[in-house]
CSV table of C-alpha atoms and ligand atoms in Angstrom, one decimal:
chain,number,residue,atom,x,y,z
A,1,MET,CA,9.2,-5.2,21.5
A,2,LYS,CA,11.4,-8.2,21.1
A,3,SER,CA,10.9,-10.8,18.4
A,4,THR,CA,10.1,-13.4,21.0
A,5,GLU,CA,7.4,-11.2,22.5
A,6,ILE,CA,5.8,-10.6,19.1
A,7,ARG,CA,5.8,-14.4,18.4
A,8,ASN,CA,4.1,-15.0,21.8
A,9,ARG,CA,1.6,-12.2,21.6
A,10,PHE,CA,0.5,-13.4,18.1
A,11,LEU,CA,-0.1,-17.0,19.3
A,12,GLN,CA,-1.8,-15.8,22.4
A,13,PHE,CA,-4.1,-13.4,20.5
A,14,PHE,CA,-5.3,-16.2,18.2
A,15,ALA,CA,-5.6,-18.6,21.1
A,16,ARG,CA,-7.9,-16.1,22.8
A,17,HIS,CA,-10.0,-16.2,19.6
A,18,GLY,CA,-10.4,-20.0,19.7
A,19,HIS,CA,-7.4,-21.1,17.7
A,20,GLU,CA,-5.4,-24.2,18.5
A,21,VAL,CA,-1.7,-23.3,18.8
A,22,VAL,CA,0.2,-25.8,16.7
A,23,ALA,CA,4.0,-26.3,16.7
A,24,SER,CA,6.1,-25.5,13.7
A,25,SER,CA,6.7,-28.5,11.4
A,26,PRO,CA,10.2,-29.3,10.0
A,27,LEU,CA,11.6,-27.6,6.9
A,28,VAL,CA,11.3,-30.9,5.1
A,29,PRO,CA,7.6,-31.4,4.4
A,30,ALA,CA,6.3,-34.8,5.6
A,31,ASN,CA,4.7,-36.9,2.8
A,32,ASP,CA,5.0,-34.2,0.1
A,33,GLN,CA,7.3,-34.9,-2.7
A,34,SER,CA,5.9,-32.0,-4.7
A,35,LEU,CA,7.5,-29.5,-2.5
A,36,LEU,CA,11.2,-29.0,-1.8
A,37,PHE,CA,10.9,-27.1,1.5
A,38,THR,CA,8.2,-25.8,3.9
A,39,ASN,CA,7.8,-22.3,2.5
A,40,ALA,CA,4.7,-21.2,4.4
A,41,GLY,CA,2.7,-21.9,7.5
A,42,MET,CA,0.0,-23.7,5.5
A,43,VAL,CA,2.2,-26.5,4.3
A,44,GLN,CA,1.6,-28.7,7.3
A,45,PHE,CA,-2.1,-28.2,6.9
A,46,LYS,CA,-2.3,-28.8,3.2
A,47,ASP,CA,-4.3,-32.0,3.5
A,48,VAL,CA,-6.6,-30.4,6.0
A,49,PHE,CA,-7.4,-27.7,3.4
A,50,LEU,CA,-8.0,-30.4,0.8
A,51,GLY,CA,-10.4,-32.2,3.1
A,52,ARG,CA,-8.2,-35.3,3.2
A,53,ASP,CA,-7.2,-34.9,6.8
A,54,ARG,CA,-9.3,-34.0,9.8
A,55,ARG,CA,-8.3,-32.3,12.9
A,56,PRO,CA,-10.1,-31.9,16.2
A,57,TYR,CA,-10.0,-28.1,15.6
A,58,THR,CA,-11.2,-25.8,12.8
A,59,ARG,CA,-8.9,-22.9,13.7
A,60,ALA,CA,-5.2,-23.0,14.2
A,61,ALA,CA,-2.3,-20.6,14.7
A,62,SER,CA,1.4,-21.3,14.4
A,63,ALA,CA,4.9,-19.8,14.2
A,64,GLN,CA,6.3,-21.8,11.3
A,65,ARG,CA,9.9,-22.0,10.2
A,66,CYS,CA,10.2,-21.5,6.5
A,67,LEU,CA,12.8,-21.8,3.8
A,68,ARG,CA,12.7,-20.0,0.5
A,69,ALA,CA,15.8,-21.0,-1.3
A,70,GLY,CA,14.6,-23.3,-4.0
A,71,GLY,CA,11.5,-24.3,-5.8
A,72,LYS,CA,8.6,-22.0,-6.5
A,73,HIS,CA,9.5,-19.5,-3.8
A,74,ASN,CA,13.2,-18.7,-4.0
A,75,ASP,CA,14.6,-15.6,-2.2
A,76,LEU,CA,18.2,-16.7,-2.2
A,77,GLU,CA,19.2,-14.0,-4.7
A,78,ASN,CA,17.5,-11.4,-2.6
A,79,VAL,CA,19.6,-12.0,0.5
A,80,GLY,CA,22.2,-9.3,0.8
A,81,TYR,CA,20.3,-7.1,-1.6
A,82,THR,CA,16.9,-6.3,0.1
A,83,ALA,CA,16.3,-5.3,3.7
A,84,ARG,CA,13.3,-7.7,4.0
A,85,HIS,CA,14.1,-11.1,2.4
A,86,HIS,CA,15.7,-14.1,4.1
A,87,THR,CA,16.2,-17.6,3.0
A,88,PHE,CA,15.1,-18.8,6.4
A,89,PHE,CA,12.4,-16.9,8.3
A,90,GLU,CA,9.5,-17.4,10.6
A,91,MET,CA,5.9,-17.1,9.4
A,92,LEU,CA,3.2,-16.3,11.9
A,93,GLY,CA,-0.1,-17.6,10.7
A,94,ASN,CA,-3.7,-18.1,11.6
A,95,PHE,CA,-5.8,-20.7,9.8
A,96,SER,CA,-9.5,-21.5,9.3
A,97,PHE,CA,-10.4,-24.9,8.0
A,98,GLY,CA,-13.9,-24.2,6.7
A,99,ASP,CA,-14.7,-22.1,9.8
A,100,TYR,CA,-14.5,-18.3,9.3
A,101,PHE,CA,-13.7,-16.7,6.0
A,102,LYS,CA,-12.9,-13.3,4.6
A,103,ARG,CA,-14.7,-11.0,7.1
A,104,ASP,CA,-13.2,-12.5,10.3
A,105,ALA,CA,-9.8,-13.0,8.7
A,106,ILE,CA,-9.7,-9.3,7.9
A,107,ARG,CA,-11.0,-8.2,11.3
A,108,TYR,CA,-8.6,-10.3,13.2
A,109,ALA,CA,-5.6,-9.0,11.2
A,110,TRP,CA,-6.7,-5.4,11.6
A,111,GLU,CA,-7.3,-5.8,15.3
A,112,PHE,CA,-4.0,-7.5,15.9
A,113,LEU,CA,-2.0,-4.8,14.0
A,114,THR,CA,-3.8,-1.7,15.2
A,115,GLY,CA,-5.0,-2.9,18.6
A,116,GLU,CA,-2.6,-5.5,20.0
A,117,MET,CA,0.5,-4.0,18.3
A,118,GLY,CA,-0.7,-0.5,18.4
A,119,LEU,CA,0.3,0.5,14.8
A,120,PRO,CA,-1.2,3.7,13.4
A,121,ALA,CA,-3.7,3.0,10.7
A,122,ASP,CA,-2.2,5.7,8.4
A,123,ARG,CA,1.1,3.7,8.1
A,124,LEU,CA,-0.8,0.6,6.8
A,125,TRP,CA,-1.6,0.0,3.1
A,126,VAL,CA,-4.0,-2.7,1.9
A,127,THR,CA,-4.4,-4.6,-1.3
A,128,VAL,CA,-6.9,-7.1,-2.6
A,129,PHE,CA,-7.1,-9.3,-5.7
A,130,GLU,CA,-8.5,-7.2,-8.5
A,131,GLY,CA,-11.7,-9.3,-8.9
A,132,ASP,CA,-12.4,-9.6,-5.2
A,133,ASP,CA,-15.2,-7.2,-4.6
A,134,GLU,CA,-16.2,-8.9,-1.4
A,135,ALA,CA,-12.8,-8.3,0.3
A,136,ALA,CA,-12.7,-4.8,-1.0
A,137,ARG,CA,-16.1,-4.0,0.5
A,138,ILE,CA,-15.1,-5.4,3.9
A,139,TRP,CA,-11.9,-3.3,4.0
A,140,LEU,CA,-13.4,-0.1,2.8
A,141,ASP,CA,-16.9,-0.2,4.3
A,142,GLU,CA,-16.6,-2.3,7.4
A,143,ILE,CA,-13.0,-1.6,8.5
A,144,GLY,CA,-13.0,1.9,7.1
A,145,VAL,CA,-9.6,1.8,5.5
A,146,ASP,CA,-8.8,5.0,3.6
A,147,ALA,CA,-9.2,4.5,-0.1
A,148,ALA,CA,-6.0,6.4,-0.7
A,149,ARG,CA,-4.1,3.6,0.9
A,150,PHE,CA,-6.0,0.8,-0.8
A,151,SER,CA,-5.5,-0.9,-4.2
A,152,ARG,CA,-6.6,-3.8,-6.3
A,153,ILE,CA,-3.7,-5.9,-7.7
A,154,GLY,CA,-3.5,-8.6,-10.3
A,155,GLU,CA,-2.8,-12.3,-10.1
A,156,ALA,CA,1.0,-12.2,-10.0
A,157,ASP,CA,1.0,-10.7,-6.5
A,158,ASN,CA,-2.5,-11.3,-5.1
A,159,PHE,CA,-3.3,-14.9,-6.0
A,160,TRP,CA,-1.4,-17.2,-3.7
A,161,SER,CA,-0.4,-20.8,-4.4
A,162,MET,CA,1.8,-23.1,-2.5
A,163,GLY,CA,3.3,-24.7,-5.7
A,164,ASP,CA,2.2,-25.5,-9.2
A,165,THR,CA,-0.6,-27.7,-7.8
A,166,GLY,CA,-2.5,-27.7,-4.6
A,167,PRO,CA,-4.6,-25.2,-2.5
A,168,CYS,CA,-4.7,-21.6,-3.7
A,169,GLY,CA,-6.9,-18.5,-3.8
A,170,PRO,CA,-7.1,-14.7,-4.0
A,171,CYS,CA,-5.4,-12.8,-1.3
A,172,SER,CA,-5.3,-9.5,0.5
A,173,GLU,CA,-2.0,-8.1,1.7
A,174,ILE,CA,-1.1,-5.5,4.3
A,175,PHE,CA,1.9,-3.3,3.9
A,176,TYR,CA,3.7,-1.0,6.3
A,177,ASP,CA,5.1,2.3,5.1
A,178,HIS,CA,8.5,2.8,6.6
A,179,GLY,CA,8.3,6.4,5.5
A,180,PRO,CA,10.1,8.7,3.0
A,181,GLY,CA,13.8,8.3,2.9
A,182,ILE,CA,13.6,4.7,2.0
A,183,ALA,CA,13.5,3.8,-1.7
A,184,GLY,CA,10.2,2.2,-3.0
A,185,GLY,CA,6.7,3.1,-4.0
A,186,PRO,CA,3.2,2.0,-2.8
A,187,PRO,CA,1.9,-1.5,-3.7
A,188,GLY,CA,1.0,-1.7,-7.4
A,189,SER,CA,3.2,1.2,-8.4
A,190,PRO,CA,6.2,0.7,-10.7
A,191,GLU,CA,8.5,1.4,-7.7
A,192,ALA,CA,6.8,-1.1,-5.4
A,193,ASP,CA,9.7,-3.5,-5.3
A,194,GLY,CA,11.6,-1.5,-2.7
A,195,ASP,CA,12.0,-1.5,1.1
A,196,ARG,CA,9.8,1.4,1.9
A,197,TYR,CA,6.3,-0.2,1.6
A,198,VAL,CA,7.0,-3.6,3.1
A,199,GLU,CA,4.5,-6.4,2.9
A,200,ILE,CA,4.0,-7.7,6.4
A,201,TRP,CA,0.9,-9.9,6.2
A,202,ASN,CA,-0.8,-11.9,3.5
A,203,LEU,CA,-4.3,-13.2,4.0
A,204,VAL,CA,-5.1,-15.9,1.6
A,205,PHE,CA,-8.7,-16.8,1.0
A,206,MET,CA,-8.3,-20.5,0.1
A,207,GLN,CA,-11.0,-21.4,-2.3
A,208,PHE,CA,-9.4,-23.7,-5.0
A,209,ASP,CA,-7.3,-26.8,-5.5
A,210,ARG,CA,-5.3,-26.4,-8.7
A,211,ASP,CA,-4.7,-29.7,-10.5
A,212,ARG,CA,-1.9,-30.8,-12.8
A,213,GLU,CA,-3.8,-29.4,-15.9
A,214,GLY,CA,-4.0,-26.0,-14.2
A,215,ARG,CA,-7.7,-26.3,-13.5
A,216,LEU,CA,-9.1,-24.5,-10.4
A,217,ASN,CA,-11.4,-26.9,-8.5
A,218,PRO,CA,-13.4,-25.5,-5.7
A,219,LEU,CA,-12.3,-26.7,-2.2
A,220,PRO,CA,-14.9,-28.5,-0.2
A,221,LYS,CA,-15.0,-25.6,2.3
A,222,PRO,CA,-13.6,-22.1,1.7
A,223,SER,CA,-10.8,-21.6,4.2
A,224,VAL,CA,-8.3,-19.0,5.4
A,225,ASP,CA,-4.5,-19.2,5.4
A,226,THR,CA,-2.5,-16.2,6.6
A,227,GLY,CA,1.2,-15.5,6.9
A,228,MET,CA,3.0,-12.7,8.6
A,229,GLY,CA,6.8,-12.4,8.5
A,230,LEU,CA,8.0,-12.3,12.1
A,231,GLU,CA,11.3,-10.5,11.2
A,232,ARG,CA,9.4,-7.8,9.2
A,233,MET,CA,7.0,-7.3,12.0
A,234,ALA,CA,9.9,-7.0,14.4
A,235,ALA,CA,11.5,-4.4,12.3
A,236,VAL,CA,8.2,-2.4,12.4
A,237,MET,CA,7.8,-2.7,16.1
A,238,GLN,CA,11.5,-2.0,16.8
A,239,LYS,CA,11.3,1.1,14.5
A,240,VAL,CA,14.1,0.0,12.3
A,241,THR,CA,13.9,-0.1,8.5
A,242,SER,CA,15.9,-3.3,7.9
A,243,ASN,CA,15.2,-6.8,9.2
A,244,TYR,CA,18.9,-7.1,9.9
A,245,ASP,CA,18.6,-4.4,12.5
A,246,ILE,CA,16.2,-6.3,14.7
A,247,ASP,CA,17.2,-7.8,18.0
A,248,LEU,CA,17.5,-11.4,16.8
A,249,PHE,CA,19.7,-10.5,13.8
A,250,GLN,CA,21.8,-8.0,15.7
A,251,GLY,CA,22.7,-10.7,18.1
A,252,LEU,CA,23.8,-13.0,15.3
A,253,ILE,CA,25.7,-10.3,13.4
A,254,ARG,CA,27.6,-9.4,16.6
A,255,ALA,CA,28.5,-13.1,16.8
A,256,VAL,CA,29.7,-13.1,13.2
A,257,GLY,CA,31.9,-10.1,14.1
A,258,GLU,CA,33.3,-11.9,17.0
A,259,VAL,CA,34.2,-15.2,15.3
A,260,LEU,CA,35.7,-13.2,12.4
A,261,ASP,CA,37.3,-10.6,14.6
A,262,LEU,CA,35.8,-7.6,12.9
A,263,SER,CA,35.2,-4.2,14.3
A,264,ASP,CA,33.1,-2.9,11.4
A,265,LEU,CA,29.7,-4.7,11.5
A,266,ARG,CA,28.1,-2.9,8.6
A,267,ASP,CA,29.3,-5.0,5.6
A,268,LYS,CA,26.4,-6.7,4.0
A,269,SER,CA,28.4,-10.0,4.0
A,270,LEU,CA,27.6,-10.2,7.7
A,271,ASN,CA,23.9,-10.1,6.9
A,272,VAL,CA,24.3,-12.8,4.4
A,273,ILE,CA,26.2,-15.0,6.8
A,274,ALA,CA,23.7,-14.3,9.6
A,275,ASP,CA,20.9,-15.3,7.3
A,276,HIS,CA,22.6,-18.4,6.0
A,277,ILE,CA,23.6,-19.8,9.4
A,278,ARG,CA,19.9,-19.9,10.3
A,279,ALA,CA,19.0,-21.7,7.1
A,280,ALA,CA,21.9,-24.1,7.3
A,281,ALA,CA,21.5,-25.0,11.0
A,282,PHE,CA,17.8,-25.6,10.8
A,283,LEU,CA,18.2,-27.7,7.6
A,284,VAL,CA,20.6,-30.0,9.3
A,285,THR,CA,18.4,-30.1,12.4
A,286,ASP,CA,15.6,-31.2,10.1
A,287,GLY,CA,17.6,-34.0,8.6
A,288,VAL,CA,19.2,-32.5,5.5
A,289,VAL,CA,22.8,-33.2,4.8
A,290,PRO,CA,25.0,-31.4,2.2
A,291,GLY,CA,24.9,-33.4,-1.0
A,292,ASN,CA,24.9,-33.0,-4.8
A,293,GLU,CA,21.3,-33.1,-5.5
A,294,GLY,CA,17.9,-32.0,-4.3
A,295,ARG,CA,17.6,-30.6,-0.8
A,296,GLY,CA,21.2,-31.5,0.0
A,297,TYR,CA,22.4,-29.4,-2.8
A,298,VAL,CA,20.4,-26.4,-1.7
A,299,LEU,CA,22.0,-26.8,1.7
A,300,ARG,CA,25.5,-27.1,0.1
A,301,ARG,CA,24.8,-24.0,-2.0
A,302,ILE,CA,23.8,-22.0,1.1
A,303,VAL,CA,26.8,-23.1,3.1
A,304,ARG,CA,29.2,-22.4,0.3
A,305,ARG,CA,27.8,-18.9,-0.3
A,306,ALA,CA,28.2,-18.2,3.4
A,307,LEU,CA,31.8,-19.5,3.4
A,308,ARG,CA,32.6,-17.3,0.4
A,309,HIS,CA,31.2,-14.2,2.2
A,310,GLY,CA,33.4,-15.2,5.2
A,311,HIS,CA,36.4,-15.4,2.9
A,312,ARG,CA,35.5,-12.0,1.6
A,313,LEU,CA,35.7,-10.7,5.2
A,314,GLY,CA,39.0,-12.3,5.8
A,315,ALA,CA,38.2,-15.7,7.4
A,316,THR,CA,41.1,-18.1,7.4
A,317,ASP,CA,39.9,-20.8,9.7
A,318,PRO,CA,36.6,-22.6,9.9
A,319,PHE,CA,34.1,-20.1,11.4
A,320,PHE,CA,30.6,-20.9,10.2
A,321,TYR,CA,30.0,-23.9,12.5
A,322,ARG,CA,30.9,-21.6,15.5
A,323,LEU,CA,27.8,-19.6,14.8
A,324,VAL,CA,25.5,-22.5,15.9
A,325,ALA,CA,25.9,-21.7,19.6
A,326,PRO,CA,25.0,-18.0,19.2
A,327,LEU,CA,22.0,-19.0,17.0
A,328,ILE,CA,20.9,-21.3,19.8
A,329,ARG,CA,21.1,-18.4,22.2
A,330,GLU,CA,18.8,-16.4,20.0
A,331,MET,CA,16.4,-19.1,18.9
A,332,GLY,CA,16.8,-22.1,21.1
A,333,GLU,CA,14.0,-21.3,23.4
A,334,ALA,CA,11.4,-21.2,20.6
A,335,TYR,CA,13.0,-24.1,18.9
A,336,PRO,CA,14.3,-26.6,21.4
A,337,GLU,CA,15.1,-29.2,18.7
A,338,LEU,CA,17.9,-26.9,17.6
A,339,ALA,CA,19.6,-27.0,21.0
A,340,ARG,CA,19.1,-30.8,21.2
A,341,ASP,CA,21.0,-31.3,18.0
A,342,GLN,CA,23.8,-28.8,18.5
A,343,ALA,CA,26.7,-31.2,18.4
A,344,HIS,CA,25.5,-32.9,15.3
A,345,VAL,CA,24.7,-29.6,13.5
A,346,GLU,CA,28.2,-28.3,14.3
A,347,ALA,CA,29.9,-31.5,13.1
A,348,VAL,CA,28.0,-31.5,9.8
A,349,LEU,CA,28.7,-27.8,9.1
A,350,LYS,CA,32.3,-28.1,10.1
A,351,GLN,CA,32.9,-31.0,7.8
A,352,GLU,CA,31.3,-29.2,4.9
A,353,GLU,CA,33.4,-26.2,5.7
A,354,GLU,CA,36.7,-28.1,5.8
A,355,ARG,CA,35.8,-29.8,2.6
A,356,PHE,CA,35.3,-26.6,0.7
A,357,ALA,CA,38.1,-24.6,2.3
A,358,GLU,CA,40.9,-25.5,-0.1
A,359,THR,CA,39.0,-25.4,-3.4
A,360,LEU,CA,37.3,-22.1,-2.4
A,361,SER,CA,40.6,-20.1,-2.4
A,362,GLN,CA,41.9,-21.9,-5.4
A,363,GLY,CA,38.7,-21.3,-7.3
A,364,LEU,CA,38.6,-17.7,-6.3
A,365,ARG,CA,42.2,-17.2,-7.6
A,366,LEU,CA,41.2,-18.8,-10.9
A,367,LEU,CA,38.1,-16.6,-11.1
A,368,GLU,CA,40.2,-13.4,-10.5
A,369,GLN,CA,42.5,-14.3,-13.4
A,370,ASP,CA,39.6,-15.0,-15.7
A,371,ILE,CA,37.8,-11.8,-15.0
A,372,ALA,CA,40.7,-9.5,-14.6
A,373,GLY,CA,40.1,-8.1,-18.1
A,374,LEU,CA,36.3,-7.7,-17.7
A,375,LYS,CA,34.8,-4.3,-17.3
A,376,ALA,CA,31.5,-3.5,-15.5
A,377,GLY,CA,28.6,-5.0,-17.4
A,378,GLY,CA,30.9,-7.8,-18.7
A,379,VAL,CA,29.9,-11.5,-18.7
A,380,ILE,CA,31.9,-14.3,-17.1
A,381,PRO,CA,32.2,-17.1,-19.8
A,382,GLY,CA,30.2,-20.3,-19.4
A,383,ALA,CA,33.4,-22.3,-19.5
A,384,THR,CA,34.8,-20.5,-16.5
A,385,VAL,CA,31.6,-21.0,-14.6
A,386,PHE,CA,31.7,-24.6,-15.5
A,387,ARG,CA,35.3,-25.1,-14.5
A,388,LEU,CA,34.6,-23.5,-11.1
A,389,TYR,CA,31.7,-25.8,-10.7
A,390,ASP,CA,33.3,-29.0,-11.9
A,391,THR,CA,36.8,-28.7,-10.4
A,392,TYR,CA,36.4,-26.3,-7.5
A,393,GLY,CA,32.8,-27.1,-6.3
A,394,PHE,CA,31.4,-23.6,-7.0
A,395,PRO,CA,27.7,-23.9,-7.5
A,396,ALA,CA,26.7,-21.6,-10.4
A,397,ASP,CA,24.8,-19.3,-8.1
A,398,LEU,CA,27.9,-18.8,-6.0
A,399,THR,CA,29.8,-17.5,-9.1
A,400,ALA,CA,26.7,-15.4,-10.0
A,401,ASP,CA,26.8,-13.9,-6.5
A,402,ILE,CA,30.4,-12.8,-6.9
A,403,ALA,CA,29.7,-11.6,-10.4
A,404,ARG,CA,26.9,-9.4,-9.2
A,405,GLU,CA,29.1,-7.7,-6.6
A,406,ARG,CA,31.4,-6.6,-9.4
A,407,GLY,CA,28.6,-5.5,-11.7
A,408,LEU,CA,29.2,-8.6,-13.9
A,409,SER,CA,26.9,-11.4,-14.9
A,410,ILE,CA,27.5,-15.1,-15.8
A,411,ASP,CA,26.8,-16.8,-19.1
A,412,MET,CA,24.3,-19.3,-17.9
A,413,VAL,CA,23.5,-20.6,-21.3
A,414,GLY,CA,27.1,-21.3,-22.0
A,415,PHE,CA,27.4,-23.0,-18.6
A,416,GLU,CA,24.4,-25.2,-19.4
A,417,ARG,CA,25.9,-26.1,-22.7
A,418,GLU,CA,29.0,-27.4,-20.9
A,419,MET,CA,26.8,-29.2,-18.4
A,420,THR,CA,24.9,-30.9,-21.2
A,421,ALA,CA,28.2,-31.9,-22.9
A,422,GLN,CA,29.4,-33.4,-19.6
A,423,ARG,CA,26.1,-35.3,-19.2
A,424,ASN,CA,26.3,-36.7,-22.7
A,425,ARG,CA,29.8,-37.9,-22.0
A,426,ALA,CA,28.6,-39.5,-18.8
A,427,ARG,CA,25.6,-41.0,-20.4
A,428,ALA,CA,27.7,-42.5,-23.2
A,429,ALA,CA,29.9,-44.1,-20.5
A,430,GLN,CA,26.8,-45.4,-18.7
A,431,SER,CA,25.1,-46.9,-21.7
A,432,PHE,CA,28.4,-48.5,-22.6
A,433,ARG,CA,28.0,-50.3,-19.3
A,434,GLY,CA,24.3,-50.9,-20.0
A,435,ASP,CA,23.1,-49.2,-16.8
A,436,GLU,CA,20.1,-46.9,-16.6
A,437,VAL,CA,21.3,-44.5,-14.0
A,438,VAL,CA,20.4,-40.9,-13.3
A,439,VAL,CA,23.6,-39.0,-13.8
A,440,ALA,CA,24.7,-37.2,-10.6
A,441,GLY,CA,24.1,-33.5,-10.9
A,442,GLU,CA,21.0,-33.6,-13.1
A,443,THR,CA,18.7,-32.6,-10.3
A,444,GLU,CA,21.1,-29.9,-9.1
A,445,PHE,CA,19.2,-27.1,-10.7
A,446,CYS,CA,15.9,-27.5,-9.0
A,447,GLY,CA,16.2,-24.0,-7.5
A,448,TYR,CA,16.6,-22.5,-10.9
A,449,GLU,CA,13.4,-22.9,-12.7
A,450,GLU,CA,13.5,-19.2,-13.5
A,451,VAL,CA,16.6,-19.4,-15.7
A,452,SER,CA,16.4,-21.6,-18.8
A,453,VAL,CA,17.2,-25.1,-17.7
A,454,PRO,CA,17.6,-27.9,-20.3
A,455,VAL,CA,14.2,-29.7,-20.7
A,456,ARG,CA,15.5,-33.0,-19.5
A,457,VAL,CA,16.7,-31.5,-16.3
A,458,ARG,CA,13.4,-29.7,-15.8
A,459,ALA,CA,11.5,-32.9,-16.4
A,460,LEU,CA,13.6,-34.7,-13.9
A,461,ALA,CA,13.2,-32.0,-11.4
A,462,ALA,CA,9.5,-32.0,-11.8
A,463,GLY,CA,9.2,-35.7,-11.3
A,464,GLY,CA,11.9,-35.8,-8.7
A,465,ARG,CA,12.5,-34.1,-5.5
A,466,THR,CA,11.4,-30.5,-6.1
B,1,ATP,P1,7.4,-10.5,-1.0
B,1,ATP,O1,6.5,-10.0,-2.0
B,1,ATP,O2,7.9,-9.4,0.0
B,1,ATP,O3,8.5,-11.3,-1.6
B,1,ATP,P2,5.7,-12.7,-0.6
B,1,ATP,O4,4.4,-12.1,-1.2
B,1,ATP,O5,6.5,-13.5,-1.5
B,1,ATP,O6,6.6,-11.5,0.0
B,1,ATP,P3,4.1,-14.5,1.0
B,1,ATP,O7,4.3,-15.7,0.2
B,1,ATP,O8,2.8,-13.7,0.9
B,1,ATP,O9,5.3,-13.5,0.7
B,1,ATP,O10,4.4,-14.8,2.5
B,1,ATP,C1,3.7,-14.3,3.7
B,1,ATP,C2,4.5,-13.3,4.4
B,1,ATP,O11,5.8,-13.9,4.8
B,1,ATP,C3,4.9,-12.0,3.7
B,1,ATP,O12,3.9,-11.1,3.8
B,1,ATP,C4,6.1,-11.6,4.5
B,1,ATP,O13,5.8,-10.9,5.6
B,1,ATP,C5,6.8,-12.9,4.9
B,1,ATP,N1,7.9,-13.2,3.9
B,1,ATP,C6,7.8,-13.8,2.7
B,1,ATP,N2,9.0,-14.0,2.1
B,1,ATP,C7,9.9,-13.7,3.1
B,1,ATP,C8,11.3,-13.8,3.1
B,1,ATP,N3,12.0,-14.2,2.1
B,1,ATP,N4,11.9,-13.3,4.2
B,1,ATP,C9,11.2,-12.8,5.3
B,1,ATP,N5,9.9,-12.8,5.3
B,1,ATP,C10,9.2,-13.2,4.2
B,2,MG,MG1,8.3,-13.2,-2.3
B,3,MG,MG1,4.3,-10.2,-2.2
B,4,MG,MG1,2.5,-12.1,-0.4
């Protein structure tokens, strides 16, 4: 079953059950400065969940384009390393705004998977939030899920929130077992973070609005927000064990092979490039331009990572922008805005590519010299990471990506020390002129909350564009 058919069947299924089919919103959320990118289907409905916005319907379904490459949900580092994570992906979702709650949400999901999609129940695993007896009872007693494939999970995985504040609640997740032979253990086990048991659908029982102090305030009406990864579902339906082997990605990967003139299409760099062209093209379509801060810097980081992988595969001429046309072939029907903007997207990406071309190879040469003496497990000094960043335009995560391929890591603390020193120099120069200006680059780390970021940067990021 092709990806397109799954998308359509999902929307039709929920339309039959009284849901309004709503178009995907852009990757840049409208009127929401607290969020860097649309990272789930519920984002465009946030105010409806909060009771601040009313719609003429109480049930909706969508195929939402999502980006997880910065902010609270960041899967950039997973791309190229897992079979199931993308930066850009499509989330199929059904929503209830104070209409149905746990029972119907669970029934619809089960009916869609085992009925509409015809999946065998014994390949599906279910989890609920540890304290959610109500959901557990529905799954075990009403649906009849086998207790051997059912588990209760803690807050880290089974309590969903969009960001640090906003709508949230306990959730119930459905996993598909791709079978022995793939590394990974069942949900909740120590080996769960593998590609064998893949989370395909998350049902969030939206009950709270988390405020800035972290308090959970009950929402006016309990609601439902679900999200299913289209690419993961396509892998299941197409009986492949990697998202990169589905129809949509195979089309793109063949196109990468053509523009780079490759005969072997198995290198993981092709997967990374195929992932990144989707993210980059949709970001430009949705109004983001490469830049040095906020969303623009995330786009720049994605493009530069893709170009580095292209270089690794032997690219000598601009190639990335040439993937826009094949992408439109794969996705233009579902997303006509992409096709409408083709010339603009190509021009923006080509310009960014030309801009980085020269410093990319120079920077890589410098890096090779600096790491020549390092053995596996070694650390690339902060000063090198900084020089690559400052002189050659290598975002730190780009250098980290190269390091990881070689079994090395980067000295992030040392890099930050250099950044702070540079900022202090810049600030001294600014105060000399008496201006109060935000130094360029200070918000560049908004995708990095996980690593230690200087407090000032984090404060700026929190109040700024993340
Ligand atoms: P995972 O634990 O696999 O990282 P998640 O719990 O972070 O997934 P959710 O926030 O629950 O994901 O999103 C709902 C669904 O969207 C997931 O069940 C999955 O099918 C899909 N999904 C999430 N992240 C990605 C991604 N990076 N690439 C592709 N699909 C994704
Ligand atoms: Mg995740
Ligand atoms: Mg998960
Ligand atoms: Mg989840």
